[in-house]
């Protein structure tokens, strides 16, 4: 994806607050050279929760929206976690650890995206270790922010559960 308007857009979106704003525009241009453009049709589930194959990439959404869903214990229907749009990253944990996918991602509209595979990341690390290190730090910061957000949500859930349990205990005939 070297010299094109798509490459320019991808580089611009990589440094946006929704992606990896720790990268400089020049760093982003280097990373984009290792990415591949890709299109996904509306309605396509391109990441499946629990999938152990095809876990070695992340994508930058250039245009379109992605619905992220997960199955919660004892439910049959998935719960929508979030909807991601232009400038968002998808699959960055899988890029790093290759573990099973944590959620399912479905194109809610036609998607235009740029994909960075683990193989391309390894080539970037070999060719330009400084930019690769900045990229890895930026991805780690995004994952850390999500982890902190999830910890806050978990604390709120525990508090709600405790209040509900107290209410049930208070109302129970005894």
Short mmCIF file of N, CA, C and O in Angstrom, two decimals, residues 24-128:
data_model
loop_
_atom_site.label_atom_id
_atom_site.label_comp_id
_atom_site.label_asym_id
_atom_site.label_seq_id
_atom_site.Cartn_x
_atom_site.Cartn_y
_atom_site.Cartn_z
N UNK A 24 4.11 9.28 14.96
CA UNK A 24 4.19 10.51 14.18
C UNK A 24 3.65 10.21 12.78
O UNK A 24 3.57 9.04 12.37
N UNK A 25 3.30 11.24 12.02
CA UNK A 25 2.86 10.98 10.64
C UNK A 25 3.90 10.21 9.82
O UNK A 25 3.55 9.33 9.04
N UNK A 26 5.18 10.51 10.03
CA UNK A 26 6.23 9.79 9.30
C UNK A 26 6.27 8.32 9.72
O UNK A 26 6.42 7.43 8.87
N UNK A 27 6.12 8.05 11.03
CA UNK A 27 6.07 6.67 11.51
C UNK A 27 4.89 5.94 10.88
O UNK A 27 5.02 4.79 10.44
N UNK A 28 3.75 6.60 10.84
CA UNK A 28 2.54 6.00 10.29
C UNK A 28 2.75 5.63 8.82
O UNK A 28 2.31 4.56 8.37
N UNK A 29 3.42 6.50 8.07
CA UNK A 29 3.68 6.19 6.65
C UNK A 29 4.54 4.94 6.52
O UNK A 29 4.34 4.13 5.61
N UNK A 30 5.50 4.76 7.43
CA UNK A 30 6.34 3.56 7.41
C UNK A 30 5.47 2.33 7.68
O UNK A 30 5.55 1.33 6.95
N UNK A 31 4.64 2.38 8.72
CA UNK A 31 3.78 1.24 9.06
C UNK A 31 2.86 0.89 7.90
O UNK A 31 2.70 -0.29 7.56
N UNK A 32 2.28 1.90 7.28
CA UNK A 32 1.33 1.68 6.17
C UNK A 32 1.97 0.90 5.03
O UNK A 32 1.32 0.10 4.36
N UNK A 33 3.26 1.08 4.81
CA UNK A 33 3.95 0.33 3.74
C UNK A 33 3.90 -1.18 3.98
O UNK A 33 4.08 -1.96 3.05
N UNK A 34 3.65 -1.60 5.22
CA UNK A 34 3.61 -3.02 5.55
C UNK A 34 2.18 -3.55 5.62
O UNK A 34 1.96 -4.72 5.89
N UNK A 35 1.20 -2.68 5.39
CA UNK A 35 -0.21 -3.06 5.46
C UNK A 35 -0.75 -3.38 4.08
O UNK A 35 -0.24 -2.87 3.08
N UNK A 36 -1.79 -4.20 4.05
CA UNK A 36 -2.43 -4.57 2.80
C UNK A 36 -3.86 -4.04 2.79
O UNK A 36 -4.59 -4.24 3.76
N UNK A 37 -4.28 -3.39 1.69
CA UNK A 37 -5.67 -2.95 1.60
C UNK A 37 -6.61 -4.16 1.48
O UNK A 37 -6.23 -5.19 0.93
N UNK A 38 -7.80 -4.01 2.03
CA UNK A 38 -8.74 -5.12 2.01
C UNK A 38 -10.16 -4.57 2.04
O UNK A 38 -10.41 -3.55 2.66
N UNK A 39 -11.08 -5.26 1.39
CA UNK A 39 -12.49 -4.87 1.41
C UNK A 39 -13.29 -6.05 1.96
O UNK A 39 -12.98 -7.21 1.66
N UNK A 40 -14.32 -5.73 2.73
CA UNK A 40 -15.17 -6.75 3.33
C UNK A 40 -16.62 -6.36 3.08
O UNK A 40 -17.00 -5.21 3.32
N UNK A 41 -17.41 -7.31 2.60
CA UNK A 41 -18.82 -7.05 2.30
C UNK A 41 -19.64 -6.91 3.58
O UNK A 41 -19.35 -7.56 4.59
N UNK A 42 -20.66 -6.07 3.50
CA UNK A 42 -21.59 -5.90 4.62
C UNK A 42 -22.17 -7.25 5.02
O UNK A 42 -22.49 -8.08 4.19
N UNK A 43 -22.26 -7.47 6.33
CA UNK A 43 -22.83 -8.72 6.85
C UNK A 43 -21.82 -9.83 7.06
O UNK A 43 -22.14 -10.86 7.64
N UNK A 44 -20.58 -9.63 6.62
CA UNK A 44 -19.55 -10.65 6.76
C UNK A 44 -18.97 -10.63 8.17
O UNK A 44 -18.53 -9.59 8.65
N UNK A 45 -18.98 -11.79 8.83
CA UNK A 45 -18.31 -11.92 10.13
C UNK A 45 -16.88 -12.35 9.81
O UNK A 45 -16.64 -13.47 9.37
N UNK A 46 -15.95 -11.44 10.01
CA UNK A 46 -14.57 -11.70 9.60
C UNK A 46 -13.67 -12.09 10.77
O UNK A 46 -12.56 -12.56 10.57
N UNK A 47 -14.14 -11.93 11.99
CA UNK A 47 -13.47 -12.45 13.19
C UNK A 47 -14.55 -13.15 14.00
O UNK A 47 -15.61 -12.57 14.25
N UNK A 48 -14.30 -14.40 14.38
CA UNK A 48 -15.27 -15.17 15.16
C UNK A 48 -14.71 -15.44 16.55
O UNK A 48 -13.58 -15.91 16.69
N UNK A 49 -15.52 -15.13 17.57
CA UNK A 49 -15.13 -15.36 18.95
C UNK A 49 -14.69 -16.80 19.14
O UNK A 49 -15.36 -17.73 18.68
N UNK A 50 -13.56 -17.00 19.80
CA UNK A 50 -13.04 -18.33 20.07
C UNK A 50 -12.21 -18.92 18.95
O UNK A 50 -11.58 -19.97 19.14
N UNK A 51 -12.19 -18.28 17.79
CA UNK A 51 -11.43 -18.80 16.65
C UNK A 51 -9.95 -18.88 17.00
O UNK A 51 -9.38 -17.92 17.52
N UNK A 52 -9.35 -20.02 16.73
CA UNK A 52 -7.92 -20.19 17.01
C UNK A 52 -7.09 -20.10 15.73
O UNK A 52 -5.87 -20.06 15.79
N UNK A 53 -7.78 -20.07 14.58
CA UNK A 53 -7.09 -19.89 13.31
C UNK A 53 -7.21 -18.43 12.90
O UNK A 53 -8.09 -17.72 13.37
N UNK A 54 -6.36 -17.99 12.07
CA UNK A 54 -6.48 -16.64 11.52
C UNK A 54 -6.51 -15.57 12.60
O UNK A 54 -7.34 -14.67 12.59
N UNK A 55 -5.60 -15.69 13.57
CA UNK A 55 -5.56 -14.74 14.68
C UNK A 55 -4.36 -13.80 14.58
O UNK A 55 -4.09 -13.05 15.50
N UNK A 56 -3.67 -13.84 13.46
CA UNK A 56 -2.38 -13.15 13.37
C UNK A 56 -2.44 -11.85 12.57
O UNK A 56 -1.56 -11.55 11.79
N UNK A 57 -3.49 -11.05 12.80
CA UNK A 57 -3.57 -9.76 12.10
C UNK A 57 -4.38 -8.77 12.90
O UNK A 57 -5.17 -9.14 13.78
N UNK A 58 -4.15 -7.50 12.60
CA UNK A 58 -5.05 -6.45 13.07
C UNK A 58 -5.41 -5.62 11.85
O UNK A 58 -4.71 -5.64 10.84
N UNK A 59 -6.53 -4.92 11.95
CA UNK A 59 -6.94 -4.11 10.82
C UNK A 59 -7.28 -2.70 11.29
O UNK A 59 -7.71 -2.50 12.42
N UNK A 60 -7.04 -1.77 10.42
CA UNK A 60 -7.41 -0.37 10.60
C UNK A 60 -8.61 -0.12 9.70
O UNK A 60 -8.55 -0.38 8.50
N UNK A 61 -9.71 0.36 10.29
CA UNK A 61 -10.91 0.63 9.50
C UNK A 61 -10.72 1.97 8.78
O UNK A 61 -10.52 3.00 9.43
N UNK A 62 -10.74 1.93 7.46
CA UNK A 62 -10.61 3.15 6.65
C UNK A 62 -11.97 3.75 6.36
O UNK A 62 -12.12 4.97 6.30
N UNK A 63 -12.97 2.89 6.17
CA UNK A 63 -14.32 3.36 5.91
C UNK A 63 -15.29 2.24 6.25
O UNK A 63 -15.02 1.07 5.95
N UNK A 64 -16.41 2.59 6.87
CA UNK A 64 -17.41 1.60 7.23
C UNK A 64 -17.48 1.42 8.73
O UNK A 64 -16.81 2.10 9.50
N UNK A 65 -18.33 0.47 9.15
CA UNK A 65 -18.52 0.19 10.57
C UNK A 65 -18.47 -1.30 10.83
O UNK A 65 -18.86 -2.11 10.00
N UNK A 66 -18.01 -1.62 12.05
CA UNK A 66 -17.89 -3.00 12.51
C UNK A 66 -18.66 -3.13 13.82
O UNK A 66 -18.48 -2.31 14.73
N UNK A 67 -19.50 -4.15 13.92
CA UNK A 67 -20.18 -4.46 15.17
C UNK A 67 -19.37 -5.54 15.88
O UNK A 67 -19.08 -6.58 15.29
N UNK A 68 -19.00 -5.26 17.13
CA UNK A 68 -18.23 -6.21 17.94
C UNK A 68 -19.21 -6.84 18.93
O UNK A 68 -19.89 -6.13 19.67
N UNK A 69 -19.28 -8.18 18.91
CA UNK A 69 -20.22 -8.90 19.76
C UNK A 69 -19.53 -10.03 20.51
O UNK A 69 -18.50 -10.53 20.06
N UNK A 70 -20.13 -10.42 21.64
CA UNK A 70 -19.62 -11.54 22.41
C UNK A 70 -20.79 -12.32 22.98
O UNK A 70 -21.89 -11.79 23.15
N UNK A 71 -20.54 -13.58 23.25
CA UNK A 71 -21.53 -14.42 23.91
C UNK A 71 -21.25 -14.36 25.40
O UNK A 71 -20.14 -14.64 25.83
N UNK A 72 -22.26 -13.98 26.17
CA UNK A 72 -22.13 -13.91 27.61
C UNK A 72 -22.64 -15.22 28.19
O UNK A 72 -23.58 -15.82 27.65
N UNK A 73 -22.05 -15.65 29.29
CA UNK A 73 -22.42 -16.92 29.92
C UNK A 73 -23.94 -17.05 30.01
O UNK A 73 -24.63 -16.10 30.38
N UNK A 74 -24.43 -18.21 29.68
CA UNK A 74 -25.84 -18.61 29.74
C UNK A 74 -26.75 -17.86 28.76
O UNK A 74 -27.95 -17.88 28.91
N UNK A 75 -26.17 -17.22 27.77
CA UNK A 75 -26.98 -16.56 26.73
C UNK A 75 -26.73 -17.25 25.41
O UNK A 75 -25.65 -17.75 25.15
N UNK A 76 -27.74 -17.23 24.57
CA UNK A 76 -27.60 -17.82 23.24
C UNK A 76 -27.29 -16.73 22.22
O UNK A 76 -26.45 -16.90 21.35
N UNK A 77 -27.97 -15.60 22.35
CA UNK A 77 -27.76 -14.48 21.44
C UNK A 77 -26.55 -13.65 21.89
O UNK A 77 -26.38 -13.42 23.08
N UNK A 78 -25.75 -13.20 20.94
CA UNK A 78 -24.60 -12.37 21.32
C UNK A 78 -25.04 -11.00 21.83
O UNK A 78 -26.12 -10.52 21.52
N UNK A 79 -24.17 -10.41 22.62
CA UNK A 79 -24.38 -9.07 23.15
C UNK A 79 -23.44 -8.14 22.40
O UNK A 79 -22.24 -8.43 22.25
N UNK A 80 -23.96 -7.02 21.92
CA UNK A 80 -23.10 -6.05 21.23
C UNK A 80 -22.25 -5.33 22.26
O UNK A 80 -22.76 -4.75 23.21
N UNK A 81 -20.94 -5.40 22.05
CA UNK A 81 -19.99 -4.76 22.94
C UNK A 81 -19.79 -3.31 22.51
O UNK A 81 -19.80 -2.39 23.32
N UNK A 82 -19.62 -3.11 21.21
CA UNK A 82 -19.40 -1.77 20.67
C UNK A 82 -19.56 -1.80 19.16
O UNK A 82 -19.59 -2.86 18.54
N UNK A 83 -19.64 -0.62 18.60
CA UNK A 83 -19.62 -0.46 17.15
C UNK A 83 -18.42 0.44 16.85
O UNK A 83 -18.28 1.51 17.43
N UNK A 84 -17.55 -0.03 15.97
CA UNK A 84 -16.33 0.70 15.63
C UNK A 84 -16.44 1.28 14.23
O UNK A 84 -17.03 0.66 13.35
N UNK A 85 -15.84 2.44 14.04
CA UNK A 85 -15.88 3.08 12.73
C UNK A 85 -14.50 3.50 12.27
O UNK A 85 -13.47 3.04 12.79
N UNK A 86 -14.52 4.39 11.31
CA UNK A 86 -13.32 4.90 10.65
C UNK A 86 -12.24 5.29 11.67
O UNK A 86 -12.50 5.99 12.64
N UNK A 87 -11.03 4.77 11.44
CA UNK A 87 -9.90 5.08 12.31
C UNK A 87 -9.72 4.13 13.47
O UNK A 87 -8.74 4.22 14.19
N UNK A 88 -10.65 3.18 13.64
CA UNK A 88 -10.54 2.22 14.74
C UNK A 88 -9.68 1.03 14.35
O UNK A 88 -9.61 0.66 13.18
N UNK A 89 -9.06 0.44 15.35
CA UNK A 89 -8.29 -0.78 15.16
C UNK A 89 -9.11 -1.97 15.64
O UNK A 89 -9.84 -1.87 16.63
N UNK A 90 -8.97 -3.08 14.94
CA UNK A 90 -9.66 -4.32 15.28
C UNK A 90 -8.62 -5.44 15.28
O UNK A 90 -7.83 -5.54 14.34
N UNK A 91 -8.61 -6.26 16.33
CA UNK A 91 -7.78 -7.46 16.32
C UNK A 91 -6.36 -7.27 16.79
O UNK A 91 -5.53 -8.17 16.61
N UNK A 92 -6.06 -6.16 17.44
CA UNK A 92 -4.67 -5.92 17.83
C UNK A 92 -4.15 -6.91 18.87
O UNK A 92 -2.97 -7.23 18.88
N UNK A 93 -5.03 -7.44 19.73
CA UNK A 93 -4.57 -8.44 20.71
C UNK A 93 -4.12 -9.70 19.98
O UNK A 93 -3.09 -10.28 20.32
N UNK A 94 -4.89 -10.13 18.99
CA UNK A 94 -4.52 -11.31 18.23
C UNK A 94 -3.21 -11.14 17.48
O UNK A 94 -2.43 -12.07 17.35
N UNK A 95 -2.98 -9.93 16.99
CA UNK A 95 -1.71 -9.64 16.32
C UNK A 95 -0.54 -9.93 17.25
O UNK A 95 0.46 -10.50 16.84
N UNK A 96 -0.69 -9.55 18.52
CA UNK A 96 0.40 -9.69 19.47
C UNK A 96 0.53 -11.10 20.03
O UNK A 96 1.64 -11.61 20.13
N UNK A 97 -0.61 -11.70 20.44
CA UNK A 97 -0.47 -12.96 21.17
C UNK A 97 -0.94 -14.21 20.41
O UNK A 97 -0.67 -15.32 20.84
N UNK A 98 -1.67 -14.05 19.32
CA UNK A 98 -2.12 -15.20 18.55
C UNK A 98 -3.11 -16.10 19.28
O UNK A 98 -3.40 -17.19 18.82
N UNK A 99 -3.64 -15.64 20.40
CA UNK A 99 -4.61 -16.42 21.17
C UNK A 99 -5.97 -16.40 20.48
O UNK A 99 -6.20 -15.58 19.58
N UNK A 100 -6.89 -17.27 20.92
CA UNK A 100 -8.23 -17.27 20.32
C UNK A 100 -8.88 -15.90 20.40
O UNK A 100 -8.66 -15.14 21.36
N UNK A 101 -9.67 -15.58 19.42
CA UNK A 101 -10.34 -14.28 19.34
C UNK A 101 -11.30 -14.11 20.51
O UNK A 101 -12.02 -15.04 20.88
N UNK A 102 -11.31 -12.91 21.09
CA UNK A 102 -12.10 -12.62 22.29
C UNK A 102 -13.53 -12.19 21.97
O UNK A 102 -14.38 -12.17 22.85
N UNK A 103 -13.81 -11.83 20.73
CA UNK A 103 -15.14 -11.38 20.33
C UNK A 103 -15.30 -11.62 18.84
O UNK A 103 -14.34 -11.92 18.14
N UNK A 104 -16.54 -11.49 18.39
CA UNK A 104 -16.83 -11.61 16.95
C UNK A 104 -16.98 -10.22 16.37
O UNK A 104 -17.51 -9.32 17.02
N UNK A 105 -16.51 -10.04 15.15
CA UNK A 105 -16.60 -8.76 14.46
C UNK A 105 -17.29 -8.97 13.11
O UNK A 105 -16.87 -9.81 12.32
N UNK A 106 -18.34 -8.17 12.89
CA UNK A 106 -19.13 -8.28 11.66
C UNK A 106 -19.20 -6.92 11.00
O UNK A 106 -19.41 -5.90 11.67
N UNK A 107 -19.02 -6.89 9.71
CA UNK A 107 -19.12 -5.64 8.95
C UNK A 107 -20.58 -5.21 8.93
O UNK A 107 -21.44 -5.90 8.40
N UNK A 108 -20.89 -4.05 9.56
CA UNK A 108 -22.25 -3.53 9.58
C UNK A 108 -22.55 -2.76 8.30
O UNK A 108 -23.70 -2.37 8.07
N UNK A 109 -21.52 -2.47 7.54
CA UNK A 109 -21.63 -1.79 6.25
C UNK A 109 -20.43 -2.27 5.43
O UNK A 109 -19.55 -2.94 5.98
N UNK A 110 -20.39 -1.95 4.15
CA UNK A 110 -19.19 -2.34 3.40
C UNK A 110 -17.96 -1.72 4.06
O UNK A 110 -17.99 -0.56 4.47
N UNK A 111 -16.90 -2.50 4.21
CA UNK A 111 -15.70 -2.05 4.90
C UNK A 111 -14.54 -1.91 3.94
O UNK A 111 -14.30 -2.78 3.10
N UNK A 112 -13.82 -0.84 4.13
CA UNK A 112 -12.52 -0.66 3.50
C UNK A 112 -11.54 -0.60 4.66
O UNK A 112 -11.75 0.15 5.62
N UNK A 113 -10.50 -1.42 4.61
CA UNK A 113 -9.58 -1.47 5.73
C UNK A 113 -8.15 -1.75 5.25
O UNK A 113 -7.92 -2.05 4.08
N UNK A 114 -7.23 -1.61 6.19
CA UNK A 114 -5.83 -1.92 5.94
C UNK A 114 -5.41 -2.95 6.99
O UNK A 114 -5.67 -2.76 8.18
N UNK A 115 -4.80 -4.03 6.54
CA UNK A 115 -4.46 -5.13 7.43
C UNK A 115 -2.95 -5.21 7.64
O UNK A 115 -2.18 -5.13 6.68
N UNK A 116 -2.58 -5.36 8.92
CA UNK A 116 -1.18 -5.61 9.27
C UNK A 116 -1.11 -7.02 9.83
O UNK A 116 -1.71 -7.31 10.87
N UNK A 117 -0.43 -7.90 9.13
CA UNK A 117 -0.28 -9.29 9.58
C UNK A 117 0.91 -9.39 10.52
O UNK A 117 1.77 -8.51 10.57
N UNK A 118 0.96 -10.48 11.28
CA UNK A 118 2.11 -10.70 12.16
C UNK A 118 3.38 -10.84 11.33
O UNK A 118 4.43 -10.34 11.71
N UNK A 119 3.28 -11.48 10.18
CA UNK A 119 4.44 -11.63 9.30
C UNK A 119 4.95 -10.25 8.86
O UNK A 119 6.14 -9.99 8.85
N UNK A 120 4.02 -9.35 8.51
CA UNK A 120 4.42 -7.99 8.11
C UNK A 120 5.00 -7.23 9.30
O UNK A 120 5.97 -6.48 9.15
N UNK A 121 4.43 -7.45 10.49
CA UNK A 121 4.97 -6.82 11.70
C UNK A 121 6.41 -7.28 11.95
O UNK A 121 7.29 -6.48 12.27
N UNK A 122 6.65 -8.57 11.77
CA UNK A 122 8.00 -9.10 11.95
C UNK A 122 8.96 -8.49 10.93
O UNK A 122 10.11 -8.17 11.26
N UNK A 123 8.51 -8.30 9.71
CA UNK A 123 9.35 -7.65 8.69
C UNK A 123 9.63 -6.21 9.09
O UNK A 123 10.77 -5.73 8.95
N UNK A 124 8.61 -5.51 9.59
CA UNK A 124 8.80 -4.14 10.06
C UNK A 124 9.82 -4.10 11.20
O UNK A 124 10.69 -3.22 11.23
N UNK A 125 9.75 -5.06 12.11
CA UNK A 125 10.69 -5.09 13.24
C UNK A 125 12.12 -5.29 12.74
O UNK A 125 13.05 -4.71 13.29
N UNK A 126 12.26 -6.09 11.71
CA UNK A 126 13.59 -6.32 11.15
C UNK A 126 14.10 -5.10 10.37
O UNK A 126 15.24 -4.69 10.52
N UNK A 127 13.21 -4.49 9.58
CA UNK A 127 13.60 -3.38 8.71
C UNK A 127 13.71 -2.04 9.45
O UNK A 127 14.55 -1.21 9.10
N UNK A 128 12.83 -1.83 10.40
CA UNK A 128 12.78 -0.52 11.06
C UNK A 128 12.39 -0.72 12.53
O UNK A 128 11.25 -0.45 12.92
#
